[in-house]
Short mmCIF file of C-alpha atoms in Angstrom, two decimals:
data_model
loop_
_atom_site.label_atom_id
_atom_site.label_comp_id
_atom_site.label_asym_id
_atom_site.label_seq_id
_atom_site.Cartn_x
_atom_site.Cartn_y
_atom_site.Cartn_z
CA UNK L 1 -73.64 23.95 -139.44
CA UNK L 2 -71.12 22.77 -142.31
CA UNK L 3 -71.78 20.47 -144.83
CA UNK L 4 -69.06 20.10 -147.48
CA UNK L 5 -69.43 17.73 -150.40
CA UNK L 6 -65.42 17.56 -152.09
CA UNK L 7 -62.37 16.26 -154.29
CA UNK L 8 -60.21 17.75 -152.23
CA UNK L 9 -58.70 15.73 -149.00
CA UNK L 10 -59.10 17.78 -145.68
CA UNK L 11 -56.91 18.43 -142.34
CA UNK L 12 -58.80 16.18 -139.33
CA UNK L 13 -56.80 18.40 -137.11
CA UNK L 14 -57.53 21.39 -138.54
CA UNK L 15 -61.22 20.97 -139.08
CA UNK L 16 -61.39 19.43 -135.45
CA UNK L 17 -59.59 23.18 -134.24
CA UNK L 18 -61.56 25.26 -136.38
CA UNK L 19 -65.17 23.31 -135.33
CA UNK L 20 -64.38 23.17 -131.93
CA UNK L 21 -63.33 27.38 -131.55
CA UNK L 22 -66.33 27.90 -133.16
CA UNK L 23 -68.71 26.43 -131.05
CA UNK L 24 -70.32 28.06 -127.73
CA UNK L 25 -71.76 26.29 -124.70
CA UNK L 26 -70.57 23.20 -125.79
CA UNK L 27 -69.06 20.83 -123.05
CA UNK L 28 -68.52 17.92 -125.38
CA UNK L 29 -67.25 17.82 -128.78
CA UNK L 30 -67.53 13.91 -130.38
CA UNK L 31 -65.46 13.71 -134.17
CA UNK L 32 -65.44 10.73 -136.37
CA UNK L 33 -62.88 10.52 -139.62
CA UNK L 34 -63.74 7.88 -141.66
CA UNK L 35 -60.09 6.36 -142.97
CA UNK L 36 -59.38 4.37 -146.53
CA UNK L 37 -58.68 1.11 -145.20
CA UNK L 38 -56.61 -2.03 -146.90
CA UNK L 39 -58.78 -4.97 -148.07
CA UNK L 40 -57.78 -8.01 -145.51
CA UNK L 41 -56.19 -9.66 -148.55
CA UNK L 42 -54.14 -6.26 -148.88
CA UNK L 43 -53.66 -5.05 -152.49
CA UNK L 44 -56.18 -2.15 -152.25
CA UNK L 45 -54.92 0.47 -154.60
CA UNK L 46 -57.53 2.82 -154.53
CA UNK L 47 -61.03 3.87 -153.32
CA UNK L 48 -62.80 5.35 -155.81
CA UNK L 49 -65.84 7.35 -154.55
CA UNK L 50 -68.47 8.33 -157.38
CA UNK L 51 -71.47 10.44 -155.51
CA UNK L 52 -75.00 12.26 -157.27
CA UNK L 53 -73.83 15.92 -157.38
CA UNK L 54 -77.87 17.07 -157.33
CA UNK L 55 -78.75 15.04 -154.30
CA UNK L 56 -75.87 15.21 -151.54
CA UNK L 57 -75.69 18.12 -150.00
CA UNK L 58 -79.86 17.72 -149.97
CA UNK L 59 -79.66 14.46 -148.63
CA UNK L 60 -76.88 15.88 -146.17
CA UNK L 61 -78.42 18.64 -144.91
CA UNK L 62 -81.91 16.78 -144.38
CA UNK L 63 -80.32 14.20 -141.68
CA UNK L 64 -78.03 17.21 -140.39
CA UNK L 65 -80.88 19.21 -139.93
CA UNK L 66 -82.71 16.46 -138.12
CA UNK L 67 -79.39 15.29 -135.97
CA UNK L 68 -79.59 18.86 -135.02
CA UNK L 69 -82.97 19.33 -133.73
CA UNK L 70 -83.40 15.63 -132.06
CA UNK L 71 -80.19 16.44 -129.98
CA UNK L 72 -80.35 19.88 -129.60
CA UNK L 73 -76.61 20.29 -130.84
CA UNK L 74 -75.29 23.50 -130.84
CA UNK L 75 -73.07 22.92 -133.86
CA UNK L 76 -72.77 20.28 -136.54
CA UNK L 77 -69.92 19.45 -139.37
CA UNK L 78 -69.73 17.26 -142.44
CA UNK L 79 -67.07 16.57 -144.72
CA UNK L 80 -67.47 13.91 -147.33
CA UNK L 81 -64.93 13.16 -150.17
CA UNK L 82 -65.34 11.92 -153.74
CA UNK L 83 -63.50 10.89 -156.19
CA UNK L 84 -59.87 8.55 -156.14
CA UNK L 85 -58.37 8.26 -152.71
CA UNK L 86 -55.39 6.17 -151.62
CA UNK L 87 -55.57 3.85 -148.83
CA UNK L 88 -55.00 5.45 -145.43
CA UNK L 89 -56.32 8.80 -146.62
CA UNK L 90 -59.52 10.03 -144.99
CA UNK L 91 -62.71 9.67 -146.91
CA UNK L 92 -64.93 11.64 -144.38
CA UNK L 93 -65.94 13.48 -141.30
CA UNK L 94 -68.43 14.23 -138.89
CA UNK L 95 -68.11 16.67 -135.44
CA UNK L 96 -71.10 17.34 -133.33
CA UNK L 97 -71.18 19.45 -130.22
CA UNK L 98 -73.46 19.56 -127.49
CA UNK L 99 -73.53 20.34 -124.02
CA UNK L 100 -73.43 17.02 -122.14
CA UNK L 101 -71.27 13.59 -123.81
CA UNK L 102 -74.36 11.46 -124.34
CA UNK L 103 -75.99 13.86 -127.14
CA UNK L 104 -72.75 14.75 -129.05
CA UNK L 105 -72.14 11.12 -128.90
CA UNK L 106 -75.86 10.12 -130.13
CA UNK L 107 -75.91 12.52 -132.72
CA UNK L 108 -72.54 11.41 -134.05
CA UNK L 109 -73.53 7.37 -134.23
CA UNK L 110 -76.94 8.64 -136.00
CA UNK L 111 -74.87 11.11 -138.75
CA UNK L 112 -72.67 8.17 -139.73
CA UNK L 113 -75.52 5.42 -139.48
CA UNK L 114 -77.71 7.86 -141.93
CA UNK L 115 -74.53 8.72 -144.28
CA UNK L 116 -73.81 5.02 -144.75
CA UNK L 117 -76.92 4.00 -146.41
CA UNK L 118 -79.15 7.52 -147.04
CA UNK L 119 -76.52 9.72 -148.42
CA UNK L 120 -76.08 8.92 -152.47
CA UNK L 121 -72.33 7.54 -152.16
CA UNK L 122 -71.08 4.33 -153.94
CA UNK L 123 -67.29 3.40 -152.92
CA UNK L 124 -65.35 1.22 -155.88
CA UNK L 125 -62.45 -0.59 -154.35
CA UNK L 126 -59.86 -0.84 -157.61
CA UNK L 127 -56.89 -3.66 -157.36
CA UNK L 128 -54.56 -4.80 -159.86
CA UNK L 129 -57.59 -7.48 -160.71
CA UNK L 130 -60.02 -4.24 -161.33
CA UNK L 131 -62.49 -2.45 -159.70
CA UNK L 132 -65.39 -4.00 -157.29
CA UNK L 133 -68.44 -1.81 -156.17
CA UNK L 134 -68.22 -2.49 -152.07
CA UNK L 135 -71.86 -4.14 -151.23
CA UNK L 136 -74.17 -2.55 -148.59
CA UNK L 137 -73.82 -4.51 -145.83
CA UNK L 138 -77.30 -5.82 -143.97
CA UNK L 139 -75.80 -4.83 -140.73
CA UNK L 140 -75.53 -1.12 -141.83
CA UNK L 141 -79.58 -0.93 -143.47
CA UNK L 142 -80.10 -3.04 -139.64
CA UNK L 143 -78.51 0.02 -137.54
CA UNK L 144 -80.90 2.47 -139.11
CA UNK L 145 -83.37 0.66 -136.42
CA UNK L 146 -82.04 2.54 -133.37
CA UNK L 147 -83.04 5.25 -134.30
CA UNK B 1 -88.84 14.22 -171.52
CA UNK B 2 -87.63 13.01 -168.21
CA UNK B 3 -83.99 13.23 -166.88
CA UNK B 4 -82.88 9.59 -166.20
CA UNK B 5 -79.66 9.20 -164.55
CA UNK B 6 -78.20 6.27 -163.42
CA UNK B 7 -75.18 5.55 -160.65
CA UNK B 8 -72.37 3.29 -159.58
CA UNK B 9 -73.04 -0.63 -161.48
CA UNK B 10 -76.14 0.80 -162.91
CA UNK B 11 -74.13 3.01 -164.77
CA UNK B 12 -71.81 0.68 -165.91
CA UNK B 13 -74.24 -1.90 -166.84
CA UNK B 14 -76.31 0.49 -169.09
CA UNK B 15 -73.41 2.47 -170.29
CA UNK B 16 -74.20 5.92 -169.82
CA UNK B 17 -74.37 8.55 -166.69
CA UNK B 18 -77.88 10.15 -167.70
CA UNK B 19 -79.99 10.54 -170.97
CA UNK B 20 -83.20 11.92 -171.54
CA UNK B 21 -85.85 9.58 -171.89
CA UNK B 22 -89.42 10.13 -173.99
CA UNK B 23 -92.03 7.82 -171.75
CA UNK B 24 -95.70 7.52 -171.10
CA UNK B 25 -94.78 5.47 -168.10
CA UNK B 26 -97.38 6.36 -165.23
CA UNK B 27 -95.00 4.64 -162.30
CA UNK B 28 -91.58 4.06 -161.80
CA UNK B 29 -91.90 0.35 -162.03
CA UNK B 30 -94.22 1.38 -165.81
CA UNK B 31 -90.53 3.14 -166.50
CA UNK B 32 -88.22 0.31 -165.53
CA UNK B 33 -90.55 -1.81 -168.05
CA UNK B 34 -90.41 0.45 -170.72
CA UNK B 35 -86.71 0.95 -170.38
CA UNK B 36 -86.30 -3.25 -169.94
CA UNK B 37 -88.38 -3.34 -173.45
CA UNK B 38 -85.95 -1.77 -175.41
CA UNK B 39 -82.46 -3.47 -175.00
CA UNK B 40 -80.81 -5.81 -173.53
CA UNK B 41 -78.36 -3.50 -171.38
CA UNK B 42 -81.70 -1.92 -169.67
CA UNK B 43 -82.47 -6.06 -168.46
CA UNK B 44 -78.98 -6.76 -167.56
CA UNK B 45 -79.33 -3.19 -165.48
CA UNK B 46 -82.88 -3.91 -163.62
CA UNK B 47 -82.60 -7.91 -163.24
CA UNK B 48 -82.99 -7.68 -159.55
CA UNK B 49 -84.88 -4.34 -158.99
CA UNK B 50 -84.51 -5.47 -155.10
CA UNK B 51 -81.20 -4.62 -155.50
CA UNK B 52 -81.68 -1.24 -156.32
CA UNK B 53 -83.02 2.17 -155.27
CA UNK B 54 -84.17 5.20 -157.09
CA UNK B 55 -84.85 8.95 -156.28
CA UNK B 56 -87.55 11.31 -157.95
CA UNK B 57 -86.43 14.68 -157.75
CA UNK B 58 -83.46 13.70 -155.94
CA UNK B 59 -85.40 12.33 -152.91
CA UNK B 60 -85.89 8.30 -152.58
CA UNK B 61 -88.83 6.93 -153.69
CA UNK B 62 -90.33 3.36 -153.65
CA UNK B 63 -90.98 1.72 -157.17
CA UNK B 64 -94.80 2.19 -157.33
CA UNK B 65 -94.31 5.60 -156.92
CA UNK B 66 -96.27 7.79 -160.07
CA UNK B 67 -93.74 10.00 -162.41
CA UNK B 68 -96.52 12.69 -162.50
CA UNK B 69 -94.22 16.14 -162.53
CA UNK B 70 -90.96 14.44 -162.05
CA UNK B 71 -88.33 15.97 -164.20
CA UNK B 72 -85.46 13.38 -162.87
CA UNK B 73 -85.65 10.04 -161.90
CA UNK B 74 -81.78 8.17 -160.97
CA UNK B 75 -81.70 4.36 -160.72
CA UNK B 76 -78.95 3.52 -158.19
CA UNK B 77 -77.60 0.31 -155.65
CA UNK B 78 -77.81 0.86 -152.09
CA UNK B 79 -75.68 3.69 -151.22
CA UNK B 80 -72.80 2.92 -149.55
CA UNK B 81 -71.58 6.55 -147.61
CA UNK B 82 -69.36 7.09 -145.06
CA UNK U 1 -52.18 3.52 -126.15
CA UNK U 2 -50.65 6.86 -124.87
CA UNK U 3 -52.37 8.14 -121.49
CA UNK U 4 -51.32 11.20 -120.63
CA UNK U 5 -52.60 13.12 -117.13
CA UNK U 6 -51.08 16.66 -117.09
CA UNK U 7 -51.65 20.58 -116.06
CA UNK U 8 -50.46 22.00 -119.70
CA UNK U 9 -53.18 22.47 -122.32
CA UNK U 10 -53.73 20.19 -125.54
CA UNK U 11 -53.98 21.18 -128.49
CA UNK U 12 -57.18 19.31 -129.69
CA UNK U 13 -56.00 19.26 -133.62
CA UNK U 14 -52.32 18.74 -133.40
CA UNK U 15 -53.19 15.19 -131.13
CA UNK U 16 -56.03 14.29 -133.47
CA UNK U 17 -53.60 14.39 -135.95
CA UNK U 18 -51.11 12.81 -134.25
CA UNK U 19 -53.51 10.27 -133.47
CA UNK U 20 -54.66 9.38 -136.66
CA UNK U 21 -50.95 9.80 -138.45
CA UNK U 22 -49.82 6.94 -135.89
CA UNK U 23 -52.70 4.33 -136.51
CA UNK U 24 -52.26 1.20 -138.98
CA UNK U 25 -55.12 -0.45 -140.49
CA UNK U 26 -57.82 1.73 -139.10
CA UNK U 27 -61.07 2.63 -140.79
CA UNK U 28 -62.49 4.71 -138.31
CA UNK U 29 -61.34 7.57 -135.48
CA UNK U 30 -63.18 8.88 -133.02
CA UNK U 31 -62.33 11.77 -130.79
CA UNK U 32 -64.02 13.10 -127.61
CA UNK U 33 -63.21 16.45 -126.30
CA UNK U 34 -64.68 17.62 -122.84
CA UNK U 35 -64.59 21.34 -122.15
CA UNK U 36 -65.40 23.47 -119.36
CA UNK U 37 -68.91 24.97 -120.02
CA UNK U 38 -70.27 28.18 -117.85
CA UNK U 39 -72.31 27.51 -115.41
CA UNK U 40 -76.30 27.84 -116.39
CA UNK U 41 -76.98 30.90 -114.80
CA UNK U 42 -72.95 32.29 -115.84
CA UNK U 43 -70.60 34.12 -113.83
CA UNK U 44 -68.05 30.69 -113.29
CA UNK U 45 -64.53 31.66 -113.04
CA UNK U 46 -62.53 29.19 -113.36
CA UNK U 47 -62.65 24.93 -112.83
CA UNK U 48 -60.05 23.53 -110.38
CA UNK U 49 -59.75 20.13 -111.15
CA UNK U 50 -57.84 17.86 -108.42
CA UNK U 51 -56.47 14.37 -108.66
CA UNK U 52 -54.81 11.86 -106.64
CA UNK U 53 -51.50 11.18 -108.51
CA UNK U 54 -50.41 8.33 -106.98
CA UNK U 55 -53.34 6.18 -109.05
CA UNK U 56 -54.88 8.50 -111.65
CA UNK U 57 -52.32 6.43 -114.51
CA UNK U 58 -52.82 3.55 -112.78
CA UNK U 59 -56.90 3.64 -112.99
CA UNK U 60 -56.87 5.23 -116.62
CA UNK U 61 -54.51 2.47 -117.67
CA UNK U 62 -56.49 -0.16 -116.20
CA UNK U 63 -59.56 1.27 -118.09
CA UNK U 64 -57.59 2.11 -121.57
CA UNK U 65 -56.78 -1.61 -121.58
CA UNK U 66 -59.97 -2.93 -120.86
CA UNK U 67 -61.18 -1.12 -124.24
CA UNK U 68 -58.43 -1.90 -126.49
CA UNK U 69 -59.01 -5.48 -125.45
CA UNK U 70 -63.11 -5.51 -125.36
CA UNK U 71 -63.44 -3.68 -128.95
CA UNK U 72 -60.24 -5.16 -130.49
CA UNK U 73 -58.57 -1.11 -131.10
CA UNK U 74 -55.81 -0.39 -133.03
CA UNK U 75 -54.64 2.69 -130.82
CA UNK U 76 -56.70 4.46 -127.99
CA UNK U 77 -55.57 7.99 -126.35
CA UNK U 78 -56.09 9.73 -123.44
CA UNK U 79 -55.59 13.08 -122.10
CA UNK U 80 -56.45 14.65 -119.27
CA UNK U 81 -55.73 17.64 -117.33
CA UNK U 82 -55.55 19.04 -113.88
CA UNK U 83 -55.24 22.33 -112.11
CA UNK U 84 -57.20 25.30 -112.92
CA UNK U 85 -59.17 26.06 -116.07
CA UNK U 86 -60.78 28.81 -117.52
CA UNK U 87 -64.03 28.72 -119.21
CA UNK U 88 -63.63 27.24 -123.05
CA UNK U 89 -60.81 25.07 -122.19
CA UNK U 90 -60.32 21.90 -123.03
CA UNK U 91 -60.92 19.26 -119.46
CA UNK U 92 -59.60 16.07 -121.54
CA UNK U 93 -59.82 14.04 -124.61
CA UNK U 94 -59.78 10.33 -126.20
CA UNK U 95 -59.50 9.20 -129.15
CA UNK U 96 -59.85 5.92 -130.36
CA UNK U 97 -59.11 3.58 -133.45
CA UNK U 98 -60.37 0.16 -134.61
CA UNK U 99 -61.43 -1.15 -137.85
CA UNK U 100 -65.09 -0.45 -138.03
CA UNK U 101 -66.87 2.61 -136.36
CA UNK U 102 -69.30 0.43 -134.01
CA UNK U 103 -65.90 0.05 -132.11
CA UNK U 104 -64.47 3.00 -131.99
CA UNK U 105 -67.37 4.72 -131.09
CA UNK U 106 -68.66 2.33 -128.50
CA UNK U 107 -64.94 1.98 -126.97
CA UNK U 108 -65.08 5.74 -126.45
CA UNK U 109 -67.92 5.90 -124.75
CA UNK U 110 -67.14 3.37 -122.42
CA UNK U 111 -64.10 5.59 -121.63
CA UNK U 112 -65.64 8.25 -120.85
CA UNK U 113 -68.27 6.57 -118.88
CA UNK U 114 -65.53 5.06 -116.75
CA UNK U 115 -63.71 8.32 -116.37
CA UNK U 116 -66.36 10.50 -114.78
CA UNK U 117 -67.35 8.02 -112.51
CA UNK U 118 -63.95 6.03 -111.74
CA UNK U 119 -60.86 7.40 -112.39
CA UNK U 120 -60.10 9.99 -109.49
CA UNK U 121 -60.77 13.16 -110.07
CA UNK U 122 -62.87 16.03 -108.49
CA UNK U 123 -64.59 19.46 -110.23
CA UNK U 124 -64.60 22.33 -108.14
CA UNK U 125 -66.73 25.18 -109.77
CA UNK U 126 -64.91 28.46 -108.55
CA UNK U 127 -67.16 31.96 -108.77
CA UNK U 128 -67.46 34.98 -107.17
CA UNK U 129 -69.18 33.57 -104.51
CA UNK U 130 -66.36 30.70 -103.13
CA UNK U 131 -65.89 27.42 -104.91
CA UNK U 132 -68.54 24.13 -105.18
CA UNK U 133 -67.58 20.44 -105.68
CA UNK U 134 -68.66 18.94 -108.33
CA UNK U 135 -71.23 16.72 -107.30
CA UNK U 136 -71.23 12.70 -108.66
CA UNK U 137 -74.52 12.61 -111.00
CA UNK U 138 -76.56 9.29 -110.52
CA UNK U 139 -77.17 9.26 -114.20
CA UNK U 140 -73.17 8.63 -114.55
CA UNK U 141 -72.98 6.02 -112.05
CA UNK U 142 -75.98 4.39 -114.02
CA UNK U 143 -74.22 4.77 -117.30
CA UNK U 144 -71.90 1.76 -116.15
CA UNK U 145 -74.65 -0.66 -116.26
CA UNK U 146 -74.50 -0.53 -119.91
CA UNK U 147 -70.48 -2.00 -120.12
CA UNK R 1 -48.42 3.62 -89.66
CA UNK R 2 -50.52 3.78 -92.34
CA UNK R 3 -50.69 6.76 -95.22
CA UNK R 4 -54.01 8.51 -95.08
CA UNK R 5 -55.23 10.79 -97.67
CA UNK R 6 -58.18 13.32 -98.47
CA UNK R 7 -59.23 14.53 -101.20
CA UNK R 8 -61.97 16.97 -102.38
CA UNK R 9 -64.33 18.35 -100.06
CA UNK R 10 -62.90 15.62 -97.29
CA UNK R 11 -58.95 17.03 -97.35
CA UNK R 12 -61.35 20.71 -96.77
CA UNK R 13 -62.78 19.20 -93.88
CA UNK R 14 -59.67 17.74 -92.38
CA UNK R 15 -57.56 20.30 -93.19
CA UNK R 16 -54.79 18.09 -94.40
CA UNK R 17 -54.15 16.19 -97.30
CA UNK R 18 -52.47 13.32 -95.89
CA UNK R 19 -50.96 12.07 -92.84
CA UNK R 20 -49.64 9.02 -91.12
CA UNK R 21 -51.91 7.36 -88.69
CA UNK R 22 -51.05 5.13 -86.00
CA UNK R 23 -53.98 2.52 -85.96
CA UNK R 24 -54.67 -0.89 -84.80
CA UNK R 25 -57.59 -0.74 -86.84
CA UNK R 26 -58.56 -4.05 -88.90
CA UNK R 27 -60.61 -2.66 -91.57
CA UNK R 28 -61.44 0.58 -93.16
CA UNK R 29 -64.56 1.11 -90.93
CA UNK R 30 -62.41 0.75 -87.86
CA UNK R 31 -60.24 3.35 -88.83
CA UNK R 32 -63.44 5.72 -89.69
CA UNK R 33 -64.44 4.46 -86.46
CA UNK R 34 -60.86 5.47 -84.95
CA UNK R 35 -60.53 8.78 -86.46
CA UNK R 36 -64.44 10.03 -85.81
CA UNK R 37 -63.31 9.59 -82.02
CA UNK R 38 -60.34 11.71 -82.31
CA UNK R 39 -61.52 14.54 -83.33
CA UNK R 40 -64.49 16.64 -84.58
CA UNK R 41 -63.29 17.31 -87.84
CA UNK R 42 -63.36 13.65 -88.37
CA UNK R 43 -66.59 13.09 -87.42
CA UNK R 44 -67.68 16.21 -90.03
CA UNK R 45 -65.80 14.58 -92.86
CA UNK R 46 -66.79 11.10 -91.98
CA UNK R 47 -70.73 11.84 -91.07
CA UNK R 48 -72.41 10.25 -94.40
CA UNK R 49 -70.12 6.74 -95.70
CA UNK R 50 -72.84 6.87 -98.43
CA UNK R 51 -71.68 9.82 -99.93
CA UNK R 52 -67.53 8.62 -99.75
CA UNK R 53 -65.10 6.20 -101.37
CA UNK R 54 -62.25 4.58 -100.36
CA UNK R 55 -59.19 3.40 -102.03
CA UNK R 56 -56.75 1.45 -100.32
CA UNK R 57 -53.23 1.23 -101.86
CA UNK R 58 -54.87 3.12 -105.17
CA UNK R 59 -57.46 0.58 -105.90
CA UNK R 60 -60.81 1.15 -105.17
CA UNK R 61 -62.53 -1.01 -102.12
CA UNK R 62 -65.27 -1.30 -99.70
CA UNK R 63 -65.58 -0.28 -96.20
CA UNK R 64 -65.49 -2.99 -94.92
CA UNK R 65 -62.07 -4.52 -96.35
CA UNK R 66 -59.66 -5.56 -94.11
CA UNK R 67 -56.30 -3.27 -94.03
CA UNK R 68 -53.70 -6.12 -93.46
CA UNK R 69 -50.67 -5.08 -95.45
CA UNK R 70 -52.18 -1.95 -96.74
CA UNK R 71 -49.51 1.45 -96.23
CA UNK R 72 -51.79 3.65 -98.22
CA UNK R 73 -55.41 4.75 -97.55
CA UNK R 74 -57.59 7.52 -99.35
CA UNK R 75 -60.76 8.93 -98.71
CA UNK R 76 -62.96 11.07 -101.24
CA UNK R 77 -65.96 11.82 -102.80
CA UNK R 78 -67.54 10.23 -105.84
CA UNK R 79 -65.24 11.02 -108.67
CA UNK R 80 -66.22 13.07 -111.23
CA UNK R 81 -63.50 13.01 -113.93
CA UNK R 82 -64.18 13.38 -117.96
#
């Protein structure tokens, strides 16, 4: 299990190689990258991603550790970025692996649901008209439910 | 002395990232009061306190919650990961 | 959409990459990768995997469209191989953009749901002792009812 | 004449993996019907419809379709790709 909290951006492919060598047993390996996007007005010139140093990896490790157990995965990887990013650069991501598709697939939706709205993030989109803190959306506290 | 540290709008709005705050306050909601009591940035900060979340110790906590042995207590909105 | 149905290997990281580099106005990737596991008790040799040429593109491509339609993608991959394959390998992949991650992960697991159970291939397990088929699980036929 | 292919554990049983039929057969079932009474190997491959699909000209059908117009018919197992 890797949890990394960083500035710096990271190599999908690279990650998804190294993750995926390292795992035994596994017959399905599920990654999700997390990507920057433009606003739907456009004009997005940044993210800005401010995070609570003390509390991440904790907070992190605590639904890893339970993603692990409830879907007996036999490996687990987080990457999550702070700081300025530029649209269309990748903010985070998550690989599980597990022996059959529906548990590496599970586990994956439940990492992201629980990163969204548990893990102490706040994203900052910054135009040429300033910055705006992006609003939790209902929908995202709501998918917490499935699980 | 208590930590109290303070993210994202929160931040903003009262103009600093943490300070250390002298209180007597027996909850967190006793804390938000005191804090509201002395200026006006602390009321602009907690208008709506259902629009924010807070952590003792780095783990969230609900607003009744007593400050017995807490060393750090962070006012934040809802997280927004991912 | 590229759909690709070869013997050669893949290199999981390099298409990821590719993937991702290629997509416009995505906020979320995912990636599946299915690998051949060792048999529970060990001792598996290799995985034949046969297909039926003639309509293994056609069937894929019928199924790839479906899911960029249904969940709106922005790009959706597939790979997968045939022939035989060692223990570790990589079976097949997808991959699979859209704007939001309830998408792009539900649009992969309706792939993969329609692959095991409808695009034509068939597993043979080779080991010391001769070769099996592969044997249709009910669980993936029942997986449909969900799409 | 009509394409017929096996696949899986069916081309095992039949020994070949395709071969051109001569068949006045009007639907799939007739042809099952028509190649069970040819030969043995037939009847092996063809003992259990339950457990086998059919795909005529590369889409998948039922057994009881009609073949009209159809040059290519395959017979297999359940698939089990992914």
């Amino acid at each position: 299990m890797r949890i990394a909290v960083q500035a710096e951006s990271f190599d999908l492919g690279a990650e998804a190689n190294a993750f995926a060598a390292g795992v035994a047993g596994a017959g399905a390996v599920v990654t999700f990258t997390g990507v920057v996007r433009d606003l739907p007005e456009g004009g997005l010139q940044a993210m800005e991603i401010e995070h609570y140093p003390g509390m991440t990896q904790k907070a992190i490790t605590a639904i890893a550790e339970e993603a692990t157990q409830r879907w007996g995965l036999c490996d687990l990887l987080v990457i999550h970025r702070y700081g300025r990013l530029a649209p269309g650069e990748a903010i985070m991501m998550v690989a599980t692996a597990a022996a059959h598709r529906a548990a590496a697939f599970e586990a994956a939706e439940f990492l992201m649901d629980y990163l969204k709205s548990r893990a102490p993030f706040w994203k900052k989109e910054i135009t040429t008209a300033g910055g705006d803190w992006v609003a939790a959306k209902d929908a995202d506290e709501a998918a917490l439910d499935r699980w | 002395m208590m930590q109290v540290l303070y993210f994202a709008w929160v931040r903003e709005r009262i103009g600093v990232p943490r300070e250390a705050v002298e209180t007597e306050a027996a909850t967190v909601a006793d804390l938000v009061a005191d804090l509201i009591a002395r200026e006006d940035r602390y009321a602009a900060a907690f208008a709506d306190l259902s629009a924010l979340r807070v952590a003792l110790d780095q783990e969230l906590a609900e607003f009744d919650a007593p400050l017995a042995g807490v060393r750090e207590v962070a006012f934040f909105p809802p997280m927004t990961g991912g």
